[in-house]
Short mmCIF file of C-alpha atoms in Angstrom, two decimals:
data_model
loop_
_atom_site.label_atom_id
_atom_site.label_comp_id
_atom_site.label_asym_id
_atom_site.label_seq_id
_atom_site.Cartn_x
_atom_site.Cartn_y
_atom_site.Cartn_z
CA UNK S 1160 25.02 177.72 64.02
CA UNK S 1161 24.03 174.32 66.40
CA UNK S 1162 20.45 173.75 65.31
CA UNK S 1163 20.11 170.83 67.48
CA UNK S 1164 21.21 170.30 71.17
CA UNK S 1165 23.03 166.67 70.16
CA UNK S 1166 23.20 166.29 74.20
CA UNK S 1167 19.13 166.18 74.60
CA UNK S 1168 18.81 163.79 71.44
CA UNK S 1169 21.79 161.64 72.93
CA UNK S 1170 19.23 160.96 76.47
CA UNK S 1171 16.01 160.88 74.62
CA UNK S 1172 17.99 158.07 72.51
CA UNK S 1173 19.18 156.49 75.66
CA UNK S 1174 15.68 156.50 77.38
CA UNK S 1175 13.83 155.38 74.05
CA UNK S 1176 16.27 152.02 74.22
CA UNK S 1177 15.66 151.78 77.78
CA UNK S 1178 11.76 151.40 77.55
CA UNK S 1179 12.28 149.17 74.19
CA UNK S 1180 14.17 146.94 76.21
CA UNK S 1181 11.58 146.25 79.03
CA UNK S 1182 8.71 146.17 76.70
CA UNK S 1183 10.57 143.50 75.15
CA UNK S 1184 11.37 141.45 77.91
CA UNK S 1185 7.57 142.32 79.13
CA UNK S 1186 6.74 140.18 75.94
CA UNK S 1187 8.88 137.49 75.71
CA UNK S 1188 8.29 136.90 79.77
CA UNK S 1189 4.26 136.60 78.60
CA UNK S 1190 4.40 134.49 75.81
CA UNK S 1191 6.68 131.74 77.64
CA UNK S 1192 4.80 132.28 80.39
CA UNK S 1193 1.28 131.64 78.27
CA UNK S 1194 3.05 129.14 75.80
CA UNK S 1195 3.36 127.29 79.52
CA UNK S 1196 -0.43 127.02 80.23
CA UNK S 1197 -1.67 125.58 76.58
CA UNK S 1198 -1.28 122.10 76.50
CA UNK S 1199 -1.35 121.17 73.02
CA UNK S 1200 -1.15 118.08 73.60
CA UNK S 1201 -4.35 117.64 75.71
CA UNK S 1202 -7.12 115.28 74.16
CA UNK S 1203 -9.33 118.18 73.37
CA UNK S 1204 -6.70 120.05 71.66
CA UNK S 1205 -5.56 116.75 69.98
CA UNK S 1206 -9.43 116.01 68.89
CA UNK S 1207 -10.08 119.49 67.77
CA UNK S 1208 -6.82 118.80 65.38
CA UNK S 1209 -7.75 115.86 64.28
CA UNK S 1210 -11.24 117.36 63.27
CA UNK S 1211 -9.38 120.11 61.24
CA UNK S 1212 -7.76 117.46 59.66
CA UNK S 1213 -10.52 115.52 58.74
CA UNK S 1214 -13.02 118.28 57.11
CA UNK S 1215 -10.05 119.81 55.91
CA UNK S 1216 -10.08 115.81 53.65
CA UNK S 1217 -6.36 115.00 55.11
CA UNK S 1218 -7.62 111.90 56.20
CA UNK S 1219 -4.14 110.04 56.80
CA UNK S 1220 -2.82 112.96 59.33
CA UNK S 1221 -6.83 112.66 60.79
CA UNK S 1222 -6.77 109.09 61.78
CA UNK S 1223 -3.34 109.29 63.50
CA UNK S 1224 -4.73 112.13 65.64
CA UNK S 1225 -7.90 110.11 66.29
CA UNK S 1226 -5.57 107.12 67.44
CA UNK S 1227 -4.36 109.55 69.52
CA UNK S 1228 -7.24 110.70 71.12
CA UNK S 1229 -9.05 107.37 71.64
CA UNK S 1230 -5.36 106.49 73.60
CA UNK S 1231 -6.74 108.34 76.36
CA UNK S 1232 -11.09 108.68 76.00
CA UNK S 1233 -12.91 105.74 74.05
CA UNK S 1234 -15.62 107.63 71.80
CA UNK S 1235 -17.61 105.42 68.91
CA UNK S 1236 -17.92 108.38 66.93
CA UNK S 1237 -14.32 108.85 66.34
CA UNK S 1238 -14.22 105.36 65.69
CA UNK S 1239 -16.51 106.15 62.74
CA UNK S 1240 -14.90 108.48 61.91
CA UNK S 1241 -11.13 106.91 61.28
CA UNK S 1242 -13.48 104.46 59.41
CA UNK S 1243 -14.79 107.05 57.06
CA UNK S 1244 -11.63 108.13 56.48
CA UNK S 1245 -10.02 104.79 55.96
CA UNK S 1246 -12.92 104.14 53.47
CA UNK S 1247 -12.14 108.03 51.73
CA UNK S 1248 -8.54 107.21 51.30
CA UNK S 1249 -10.00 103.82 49.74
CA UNK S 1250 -7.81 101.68 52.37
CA UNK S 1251 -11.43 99.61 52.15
CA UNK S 1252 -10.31 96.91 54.69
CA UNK S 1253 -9.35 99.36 57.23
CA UNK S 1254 -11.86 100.21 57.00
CA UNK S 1255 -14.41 97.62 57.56
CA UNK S 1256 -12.49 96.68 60.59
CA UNK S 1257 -13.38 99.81 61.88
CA UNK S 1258 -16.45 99.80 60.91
CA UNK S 1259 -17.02 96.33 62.95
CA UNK S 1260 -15.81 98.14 65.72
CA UNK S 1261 -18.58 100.18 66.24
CA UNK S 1262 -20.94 99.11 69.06
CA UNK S 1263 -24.34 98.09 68.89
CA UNK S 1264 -25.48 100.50 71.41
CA UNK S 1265 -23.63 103.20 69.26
CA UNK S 1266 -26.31 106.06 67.80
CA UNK S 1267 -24.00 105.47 64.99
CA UNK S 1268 -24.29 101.23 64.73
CA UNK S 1269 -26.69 101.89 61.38
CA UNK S 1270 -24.50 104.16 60.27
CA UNK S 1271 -21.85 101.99 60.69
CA UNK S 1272 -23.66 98.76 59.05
CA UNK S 1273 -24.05 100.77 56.22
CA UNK S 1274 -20.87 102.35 54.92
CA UNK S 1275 -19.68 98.70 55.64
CA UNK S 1276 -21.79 97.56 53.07
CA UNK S 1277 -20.36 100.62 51.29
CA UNK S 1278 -16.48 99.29 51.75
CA UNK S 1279 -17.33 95.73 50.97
CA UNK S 1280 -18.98 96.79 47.03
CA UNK S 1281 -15.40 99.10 46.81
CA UNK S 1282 -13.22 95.71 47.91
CA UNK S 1283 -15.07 93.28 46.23
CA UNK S 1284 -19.03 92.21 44.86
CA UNK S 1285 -18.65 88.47 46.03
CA UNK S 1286 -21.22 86.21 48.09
CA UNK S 1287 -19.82 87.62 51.56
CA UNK S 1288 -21.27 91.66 50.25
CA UNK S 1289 -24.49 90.17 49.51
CA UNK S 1290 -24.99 88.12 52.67
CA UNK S 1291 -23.83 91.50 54.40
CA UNK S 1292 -26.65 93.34 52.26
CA UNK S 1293 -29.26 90.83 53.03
CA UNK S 1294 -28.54 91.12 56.54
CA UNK S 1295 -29.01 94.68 56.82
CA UNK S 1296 -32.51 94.77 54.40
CA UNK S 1297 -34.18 91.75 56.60
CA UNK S 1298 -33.08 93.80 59.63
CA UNK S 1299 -35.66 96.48 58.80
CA UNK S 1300 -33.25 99.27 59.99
CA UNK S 1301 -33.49 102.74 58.74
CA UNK S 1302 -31.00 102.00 56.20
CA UNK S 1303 -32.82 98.76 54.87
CA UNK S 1304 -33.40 100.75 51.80
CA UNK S 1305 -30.60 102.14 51.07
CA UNK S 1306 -28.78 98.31 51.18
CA UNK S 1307 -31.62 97.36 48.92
CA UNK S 1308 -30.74 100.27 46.46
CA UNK S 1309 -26.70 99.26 46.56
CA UNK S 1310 -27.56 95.50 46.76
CA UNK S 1311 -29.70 95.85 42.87
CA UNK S 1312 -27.61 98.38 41.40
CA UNK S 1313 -24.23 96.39 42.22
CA UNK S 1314 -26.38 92.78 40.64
CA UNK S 1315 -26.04 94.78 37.27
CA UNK S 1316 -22.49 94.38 37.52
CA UNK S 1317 -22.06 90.78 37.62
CA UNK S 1318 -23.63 87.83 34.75
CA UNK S 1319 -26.18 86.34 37.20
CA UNK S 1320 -29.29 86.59 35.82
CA UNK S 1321 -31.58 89.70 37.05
CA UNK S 1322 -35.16 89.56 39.47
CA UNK S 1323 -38.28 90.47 37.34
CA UNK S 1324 -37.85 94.48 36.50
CA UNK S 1325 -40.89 95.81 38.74
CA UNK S 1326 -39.34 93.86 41.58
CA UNK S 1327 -35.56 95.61 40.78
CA UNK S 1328 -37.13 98.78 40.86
CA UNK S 1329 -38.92 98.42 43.71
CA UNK S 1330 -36.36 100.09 46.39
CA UNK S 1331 -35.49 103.00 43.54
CA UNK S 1332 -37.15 106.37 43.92
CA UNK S 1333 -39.33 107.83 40.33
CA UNK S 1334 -35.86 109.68 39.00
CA UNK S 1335 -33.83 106.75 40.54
CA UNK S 1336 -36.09 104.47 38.42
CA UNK S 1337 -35.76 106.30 35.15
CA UNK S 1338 -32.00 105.43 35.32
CA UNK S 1339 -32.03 101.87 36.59
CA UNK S 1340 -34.69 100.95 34.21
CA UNK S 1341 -32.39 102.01 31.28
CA UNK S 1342 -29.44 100.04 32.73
CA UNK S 1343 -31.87 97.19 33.40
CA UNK S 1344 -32.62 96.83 29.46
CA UNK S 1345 -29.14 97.45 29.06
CA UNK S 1346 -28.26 94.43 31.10
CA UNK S 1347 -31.23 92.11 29.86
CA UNK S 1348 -30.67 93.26 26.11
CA UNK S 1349 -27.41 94.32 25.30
CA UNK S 1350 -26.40 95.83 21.66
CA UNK S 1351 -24.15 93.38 21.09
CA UNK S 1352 -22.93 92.74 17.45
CA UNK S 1353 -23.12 88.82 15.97
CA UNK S 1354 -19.63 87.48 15.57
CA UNK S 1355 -21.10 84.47 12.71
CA UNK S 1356 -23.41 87.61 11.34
CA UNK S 1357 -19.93 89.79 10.82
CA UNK S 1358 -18.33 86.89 9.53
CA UNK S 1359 -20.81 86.24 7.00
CA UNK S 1360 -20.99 89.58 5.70
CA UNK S 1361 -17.15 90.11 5.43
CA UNK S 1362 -17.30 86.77 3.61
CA UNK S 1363 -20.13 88.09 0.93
CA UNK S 1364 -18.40 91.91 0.74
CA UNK S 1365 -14.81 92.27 2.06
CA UNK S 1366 -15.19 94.60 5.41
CA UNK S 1367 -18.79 94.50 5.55
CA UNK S 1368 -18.57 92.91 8.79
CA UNK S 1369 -16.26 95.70 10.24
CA UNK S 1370 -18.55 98.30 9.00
CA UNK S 1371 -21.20 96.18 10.45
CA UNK S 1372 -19.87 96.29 14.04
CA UNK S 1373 -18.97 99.89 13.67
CA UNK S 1374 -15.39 99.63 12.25
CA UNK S 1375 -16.55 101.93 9.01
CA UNK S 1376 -12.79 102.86 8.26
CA UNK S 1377 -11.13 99.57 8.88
CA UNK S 1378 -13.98 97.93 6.84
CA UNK S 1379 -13.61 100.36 3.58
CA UNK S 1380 -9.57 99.50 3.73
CA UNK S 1381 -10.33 95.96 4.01
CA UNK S 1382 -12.22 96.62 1.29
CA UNK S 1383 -10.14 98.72 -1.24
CA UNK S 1384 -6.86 96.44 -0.32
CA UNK S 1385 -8.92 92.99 -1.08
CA UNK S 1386 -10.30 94.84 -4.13
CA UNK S 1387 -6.54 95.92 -5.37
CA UNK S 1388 -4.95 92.77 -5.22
CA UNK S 1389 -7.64 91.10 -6.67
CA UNK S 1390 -7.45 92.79 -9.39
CA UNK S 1391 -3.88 92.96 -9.64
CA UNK S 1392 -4.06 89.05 -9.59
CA UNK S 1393 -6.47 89.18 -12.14
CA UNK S 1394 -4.73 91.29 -14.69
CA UNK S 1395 -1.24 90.02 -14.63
CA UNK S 1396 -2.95 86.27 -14.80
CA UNK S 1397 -5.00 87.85 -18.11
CA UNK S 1398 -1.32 89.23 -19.03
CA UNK S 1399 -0.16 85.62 -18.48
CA UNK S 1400 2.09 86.85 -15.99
CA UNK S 1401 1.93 84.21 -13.77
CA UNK S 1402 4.43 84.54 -10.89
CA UNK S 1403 3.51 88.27 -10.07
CA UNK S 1404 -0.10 86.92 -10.93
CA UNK S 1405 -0.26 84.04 -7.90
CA UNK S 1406 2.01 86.35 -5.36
CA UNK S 1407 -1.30 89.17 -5.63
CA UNK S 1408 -3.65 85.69 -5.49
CA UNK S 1409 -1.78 85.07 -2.17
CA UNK S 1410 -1.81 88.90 -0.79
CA UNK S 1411 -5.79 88.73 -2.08
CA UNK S 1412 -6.35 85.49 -0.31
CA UNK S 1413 -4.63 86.61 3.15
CA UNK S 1414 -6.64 89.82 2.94
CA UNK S 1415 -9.99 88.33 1.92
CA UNK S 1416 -9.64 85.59 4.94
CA UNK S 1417 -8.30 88.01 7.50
CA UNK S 1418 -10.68 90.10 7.14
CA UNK S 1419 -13.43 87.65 7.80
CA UNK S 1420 -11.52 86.50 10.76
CA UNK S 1421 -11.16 90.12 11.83
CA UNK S 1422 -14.68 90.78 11.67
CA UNK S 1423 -15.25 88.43 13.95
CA UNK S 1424 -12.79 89.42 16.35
CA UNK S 1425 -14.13 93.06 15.63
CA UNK S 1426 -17.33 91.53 16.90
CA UNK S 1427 -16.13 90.22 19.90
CA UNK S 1428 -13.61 93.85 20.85
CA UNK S 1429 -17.46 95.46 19.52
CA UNK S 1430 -19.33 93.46 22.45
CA UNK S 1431 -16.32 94.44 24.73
CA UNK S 1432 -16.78 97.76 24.48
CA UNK S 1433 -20.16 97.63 25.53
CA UNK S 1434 -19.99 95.25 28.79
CA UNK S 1435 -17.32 98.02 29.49
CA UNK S 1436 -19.39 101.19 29.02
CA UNK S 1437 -22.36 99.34 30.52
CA UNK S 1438 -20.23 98.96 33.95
CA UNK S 1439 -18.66 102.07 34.01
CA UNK S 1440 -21.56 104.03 33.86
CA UNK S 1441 -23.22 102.04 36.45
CA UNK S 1442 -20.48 102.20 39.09
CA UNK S 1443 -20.49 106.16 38.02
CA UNK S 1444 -23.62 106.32 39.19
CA UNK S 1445 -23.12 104.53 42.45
CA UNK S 1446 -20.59 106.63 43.13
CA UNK S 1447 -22.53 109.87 41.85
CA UNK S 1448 -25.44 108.74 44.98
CA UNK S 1449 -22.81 108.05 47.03
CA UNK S 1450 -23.38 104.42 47.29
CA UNK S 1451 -26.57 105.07 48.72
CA UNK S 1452 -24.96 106.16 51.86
CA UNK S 1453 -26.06 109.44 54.32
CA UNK S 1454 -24.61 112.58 54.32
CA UNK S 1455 -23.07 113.41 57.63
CA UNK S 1456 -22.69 117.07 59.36
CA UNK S 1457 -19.21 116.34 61.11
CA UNK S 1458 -17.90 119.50 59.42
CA UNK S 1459 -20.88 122.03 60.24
CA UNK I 96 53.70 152.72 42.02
CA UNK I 97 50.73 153.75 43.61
CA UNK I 98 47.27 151.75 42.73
CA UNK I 99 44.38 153.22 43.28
CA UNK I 100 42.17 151.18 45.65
CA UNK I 101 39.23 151.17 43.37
CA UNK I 102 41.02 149.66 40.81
CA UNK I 103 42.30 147.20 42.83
CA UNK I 104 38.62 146.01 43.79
CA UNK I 105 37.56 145.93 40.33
CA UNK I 106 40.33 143.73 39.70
CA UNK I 107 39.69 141.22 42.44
CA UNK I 108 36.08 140.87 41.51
CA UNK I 109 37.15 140.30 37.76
CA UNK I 110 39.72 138.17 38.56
CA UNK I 111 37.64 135.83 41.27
CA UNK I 112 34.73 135.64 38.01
CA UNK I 113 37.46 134.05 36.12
CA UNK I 114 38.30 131.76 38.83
CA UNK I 115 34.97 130.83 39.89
CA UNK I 116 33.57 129.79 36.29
CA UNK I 117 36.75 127.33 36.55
CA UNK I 118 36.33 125.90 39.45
CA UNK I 119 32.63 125.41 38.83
CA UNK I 120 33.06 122.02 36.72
CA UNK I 121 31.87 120.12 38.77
CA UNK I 122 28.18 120.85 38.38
CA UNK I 123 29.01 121.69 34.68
CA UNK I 124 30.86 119.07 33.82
CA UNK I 125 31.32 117.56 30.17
CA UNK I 126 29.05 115.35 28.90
CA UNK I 127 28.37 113.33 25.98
CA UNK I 128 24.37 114.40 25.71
CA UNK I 129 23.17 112.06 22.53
CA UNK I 130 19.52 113.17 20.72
CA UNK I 131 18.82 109.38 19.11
CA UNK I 132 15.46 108.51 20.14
CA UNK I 133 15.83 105.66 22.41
CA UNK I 134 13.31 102.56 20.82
CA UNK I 135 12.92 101.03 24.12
CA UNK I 136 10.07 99.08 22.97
CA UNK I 137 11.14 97.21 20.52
CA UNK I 138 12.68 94.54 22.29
CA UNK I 139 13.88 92.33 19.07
CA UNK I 140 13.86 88.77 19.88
CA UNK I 141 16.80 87.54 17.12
CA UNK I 142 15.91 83.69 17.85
CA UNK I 143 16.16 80.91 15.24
CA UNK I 144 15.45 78.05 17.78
CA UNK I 145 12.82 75.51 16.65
CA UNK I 146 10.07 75.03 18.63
CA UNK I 147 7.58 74.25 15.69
CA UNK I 148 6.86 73.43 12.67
CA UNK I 149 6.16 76.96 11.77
CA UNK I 150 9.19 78.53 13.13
CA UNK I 151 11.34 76.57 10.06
CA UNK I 152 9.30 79.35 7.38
CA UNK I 153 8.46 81.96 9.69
CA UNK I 154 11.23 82.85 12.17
CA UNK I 155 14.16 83.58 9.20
CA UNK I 156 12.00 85.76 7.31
CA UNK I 157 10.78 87.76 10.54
CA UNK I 158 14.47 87.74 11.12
CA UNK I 159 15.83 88.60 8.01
CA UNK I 160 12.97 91.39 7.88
CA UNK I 161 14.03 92.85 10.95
CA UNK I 162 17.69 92.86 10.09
CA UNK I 163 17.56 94.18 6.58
CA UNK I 164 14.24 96.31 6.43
CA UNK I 165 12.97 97.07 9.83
CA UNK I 166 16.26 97.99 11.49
CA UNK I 167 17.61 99.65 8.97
CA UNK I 168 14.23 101.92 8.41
CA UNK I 169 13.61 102.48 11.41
CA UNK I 170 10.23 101.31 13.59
CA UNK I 171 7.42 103.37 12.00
CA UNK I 172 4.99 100.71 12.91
CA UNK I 173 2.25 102.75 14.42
CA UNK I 174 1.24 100.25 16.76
CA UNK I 175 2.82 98.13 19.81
CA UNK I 176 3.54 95.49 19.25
CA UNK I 177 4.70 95.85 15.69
CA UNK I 178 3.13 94.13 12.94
CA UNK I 179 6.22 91.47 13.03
CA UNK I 180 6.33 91.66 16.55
CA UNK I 181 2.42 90.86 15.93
CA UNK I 182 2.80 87.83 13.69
CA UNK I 183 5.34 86.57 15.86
CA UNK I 184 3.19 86.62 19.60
CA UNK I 185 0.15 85.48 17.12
CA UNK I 186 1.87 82.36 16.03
CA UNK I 187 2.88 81.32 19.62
CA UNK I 188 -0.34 82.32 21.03
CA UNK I 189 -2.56 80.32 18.48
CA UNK I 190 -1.35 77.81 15.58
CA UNK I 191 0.35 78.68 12.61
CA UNK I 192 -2.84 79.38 10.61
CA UNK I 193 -4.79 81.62 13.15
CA UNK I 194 -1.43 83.39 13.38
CA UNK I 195 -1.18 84.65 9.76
CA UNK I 196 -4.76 85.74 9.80
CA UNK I 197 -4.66 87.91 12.93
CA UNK I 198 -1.15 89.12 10.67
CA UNK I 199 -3.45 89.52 7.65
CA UNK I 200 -5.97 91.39 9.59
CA UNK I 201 -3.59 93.14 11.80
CA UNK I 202 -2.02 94.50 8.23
CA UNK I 203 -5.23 96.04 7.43
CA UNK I 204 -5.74 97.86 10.49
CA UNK I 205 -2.58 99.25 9.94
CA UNK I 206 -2.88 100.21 6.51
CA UNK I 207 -6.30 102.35 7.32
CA UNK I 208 -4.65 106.01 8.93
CA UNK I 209 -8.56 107.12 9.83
CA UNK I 210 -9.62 107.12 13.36
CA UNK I 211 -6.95 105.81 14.93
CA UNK I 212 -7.37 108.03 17.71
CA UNK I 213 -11.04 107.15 19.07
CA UNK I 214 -10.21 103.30 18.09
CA UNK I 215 -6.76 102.59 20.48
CA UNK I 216 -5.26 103.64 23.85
CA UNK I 217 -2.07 105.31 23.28
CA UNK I 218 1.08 103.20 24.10
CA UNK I 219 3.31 106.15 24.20
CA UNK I 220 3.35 109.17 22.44
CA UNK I 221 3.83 107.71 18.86
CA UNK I 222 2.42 104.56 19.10
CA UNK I 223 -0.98 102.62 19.72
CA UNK I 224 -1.89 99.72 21.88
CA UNK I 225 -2.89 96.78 20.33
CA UNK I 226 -2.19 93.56 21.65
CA UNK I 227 -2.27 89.90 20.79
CA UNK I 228 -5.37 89.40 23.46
CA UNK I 229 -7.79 90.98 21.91
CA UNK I 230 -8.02 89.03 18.59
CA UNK I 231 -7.51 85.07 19.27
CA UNK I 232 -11.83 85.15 19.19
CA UNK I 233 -11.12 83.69 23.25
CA UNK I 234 -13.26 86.20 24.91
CA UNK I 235 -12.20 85.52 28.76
CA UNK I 236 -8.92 87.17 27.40
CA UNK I 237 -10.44 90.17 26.20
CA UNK I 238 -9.45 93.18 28.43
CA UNK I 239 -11.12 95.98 26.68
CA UNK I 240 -9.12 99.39 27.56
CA UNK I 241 -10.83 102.76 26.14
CA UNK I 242 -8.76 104.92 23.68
CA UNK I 243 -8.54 107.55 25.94
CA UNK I 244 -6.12 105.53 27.86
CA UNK I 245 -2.49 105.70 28.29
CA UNK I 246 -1.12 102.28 28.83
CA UNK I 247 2.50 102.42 29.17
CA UNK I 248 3.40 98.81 30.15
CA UNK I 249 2.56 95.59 28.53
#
């Protein structure tokens, strides 16, 4: 027995590819048609790219849409913002050129004056940053401050000698000041070890000078080996055996005295280690408050 | 003799898995793979040229070390530059003297297997950092690197 009439299903078949086939062209006709009207390529679509781009932190992509955009409407704030991203991708002398390009009359010239500061620290701390710094502070701009704060905290980083401490501090905010005071006894009285005083002591007990500047298990084995050979030399000369007897003097001898001159070299690695730790933590801590720079809301 | 087309297939995809692995040589080709440990940083500098005074004692015994002991042992110096390598740079950095008490010192550091770890930057994975700059007491040539530190070129 037929249970289905194949002829019906054959024209319902028929008709169902029919009506698939104009709903298809329907859409493809639309979406060309609509793909037509965007202009991606407009500055507004280009700027609302490049803004993607730049809170999403690809700042290379961001600036070569900005270029873009300021190709057809000059806008400061786009120019400060390539420069922020030149300075985030640390290309710090794109970045002050940019920043230079910012106009006076800009809402964002302080702005501006400021993260320059900002890039010049990153480049380099020379004479040319601290004029810069000094030119913002005496121009009593709402960013005086901060310059003050950058200007101090980047004088611990180089050997000049320091302002009194209440007059460092001065800029520096009570939780700001518990942290720049430490770093400003740091700087005035450092923990250095004595190079003569390690010396001495590795020259009254082998490796005391090591353990002195911190070296405990270099100064013990300095210690056991000038010990052994010592008394090596010391029993094969009371054994009256001489040649074995002067070779241990020697080893003794080349221990004893290079372990004093170690010490002092210990000394100096010792002192080192501190000018290191000393500067890293204070450029951690710049870069912890941001270099003293604002926070901006281009991303809100 | 009639074959059964199912055979048939079975024998074509056999026979073109035989084929294939042969033909595949090129991106399996023979090699020679060798598992000696490359010592690409020991750069032995076999020289017996005079420049000193020093070099007449020094440079044949550094040289007749490193052809007869360290070579032949292998580098297990723990450190870069080696302790001959060490004595070596010292002497030519500084005078005779100086030279074979940075050795002397160097030797002792060496000889102490405590706290190696929180004292050097790593060179690579088997040896320490410690070079000839930090130890000729001239402190403008001091560049202090933390232990946590790879430092993978001289």
């Amino acid at each position: 027995m037929n249970i289905f009439n194949f002829k019906k299903i054959a024209s319902l078949k028929r008709m169902l590819f029919f009506f698939m086939g104009i709903f298809l062209q329907i859409v493809s006709i639309s979406s060309t048609s609509l793909c037509q009207q965007i202009n991606f390529h407009s500055p507004q679509n280009i700027k609302s790219f490049a803004d993607f781009l730049f809170c999403d932190k690809d700042y290379l992509r961001a600036i070569y849409e900005y270029e873009k955009y300021l190709s057809f409407i000059d806008d400061d704030t786009i120019q400060f913002k390539i420069a922020i991203s030149y300075s985030s991708i640390n290309d710090q002398i794109d970045a002050v050129e940019k920043f230079k390009t910012i106009k006076i009359t800009s809402p964002l010239y302080e702005e501006s004056k400021i993260e320059l500061l900002k890039s010049l620290y990153l480049l380099n701390v020379n004479s040319q940053y601290f004029t810069y710094a000094d030119e913002i502070i005496e121009s009593k701009s709402r960013y005086s401050i901060n310059a003050e704060k950058i200007k101090n905290t980047s004088r611990l980083l180089l050997n000049h000698e320091l302002p009194d401490k209440q007059i460092f501090l001065f800029p520096f905010d009570e939780n700001e000041k518990k942290t720049l005071s430490n770093f400003y006894d740091r700087k005035t009285n450092p923990s250095y070890k004595s190079g003569i005083i390690a010396g001495i002591l590795s020259t009254i007990i082998p490796g005391a000078g090591k353990i002195y500047t911190k070296d405990y298990s270099d100064g013990i084995t300095a210690f056991l080996l000038t010990g052994l050979f010592t008394y090596l030399a010391y029993t094969n000369f009371e054994h009256n055996h001489s040649e074995r007897a002067w070779i241990f003097t020697a080893a003794g001898v080349g221990f004893y005295t290079g372990n004093i001159y170690g010490s002092i070299a210990s000394a100096q690695i010792f002192n080192a280690k501190i000018n290191f730790e000393f500067d890293e933590g204070v450029k951690l801590f710049l870069q912890e408050k941001n270099y003293f720079t604002p926070v901006y809301d281009f991303c809100k | 003799m009639i074959i059964n087309n199912k055979y048939l297939l079975i024998l074509f995809f056999i026979l073109q898995l035989i084929i294939y692995p042969q033909t595949d040589w090129v991106r399996w080709e023979k090699s020679d793979p060798t598992y000696q440990l490359k010592n690409s940083f020991i750069e032995r500098e076999y020289d017996l040229s005079i420049e000193s005074v020093s070099d007449i004692i020094v440079k044949p015994i550094i040289n007749a070390y490193w052809f007869f002991v360290s070579d032949v042992d292998g580098a297990n110096c723990p450190f870069q530059p080696s302790c001959s390598g060490f004595l070596v740079q010292s002497i030519r950095e500084t005078n005779p003297v100086q030279g074979i008490l940075m050795f002397f010192d160097r030797f002792t550091r060496d000889t102490n297997i405590f706290g190696r770890q929180d004292h050097y930057p790593k060179f690579d994975s088997r040896h320490y950092y410690d070079p000839i700059s930090l130890y000729t007491l001239s402190e403008t040539k001091i560049k202090f690197i933390p232990a946590n530190r790879i430092v993978n070129k001289e």
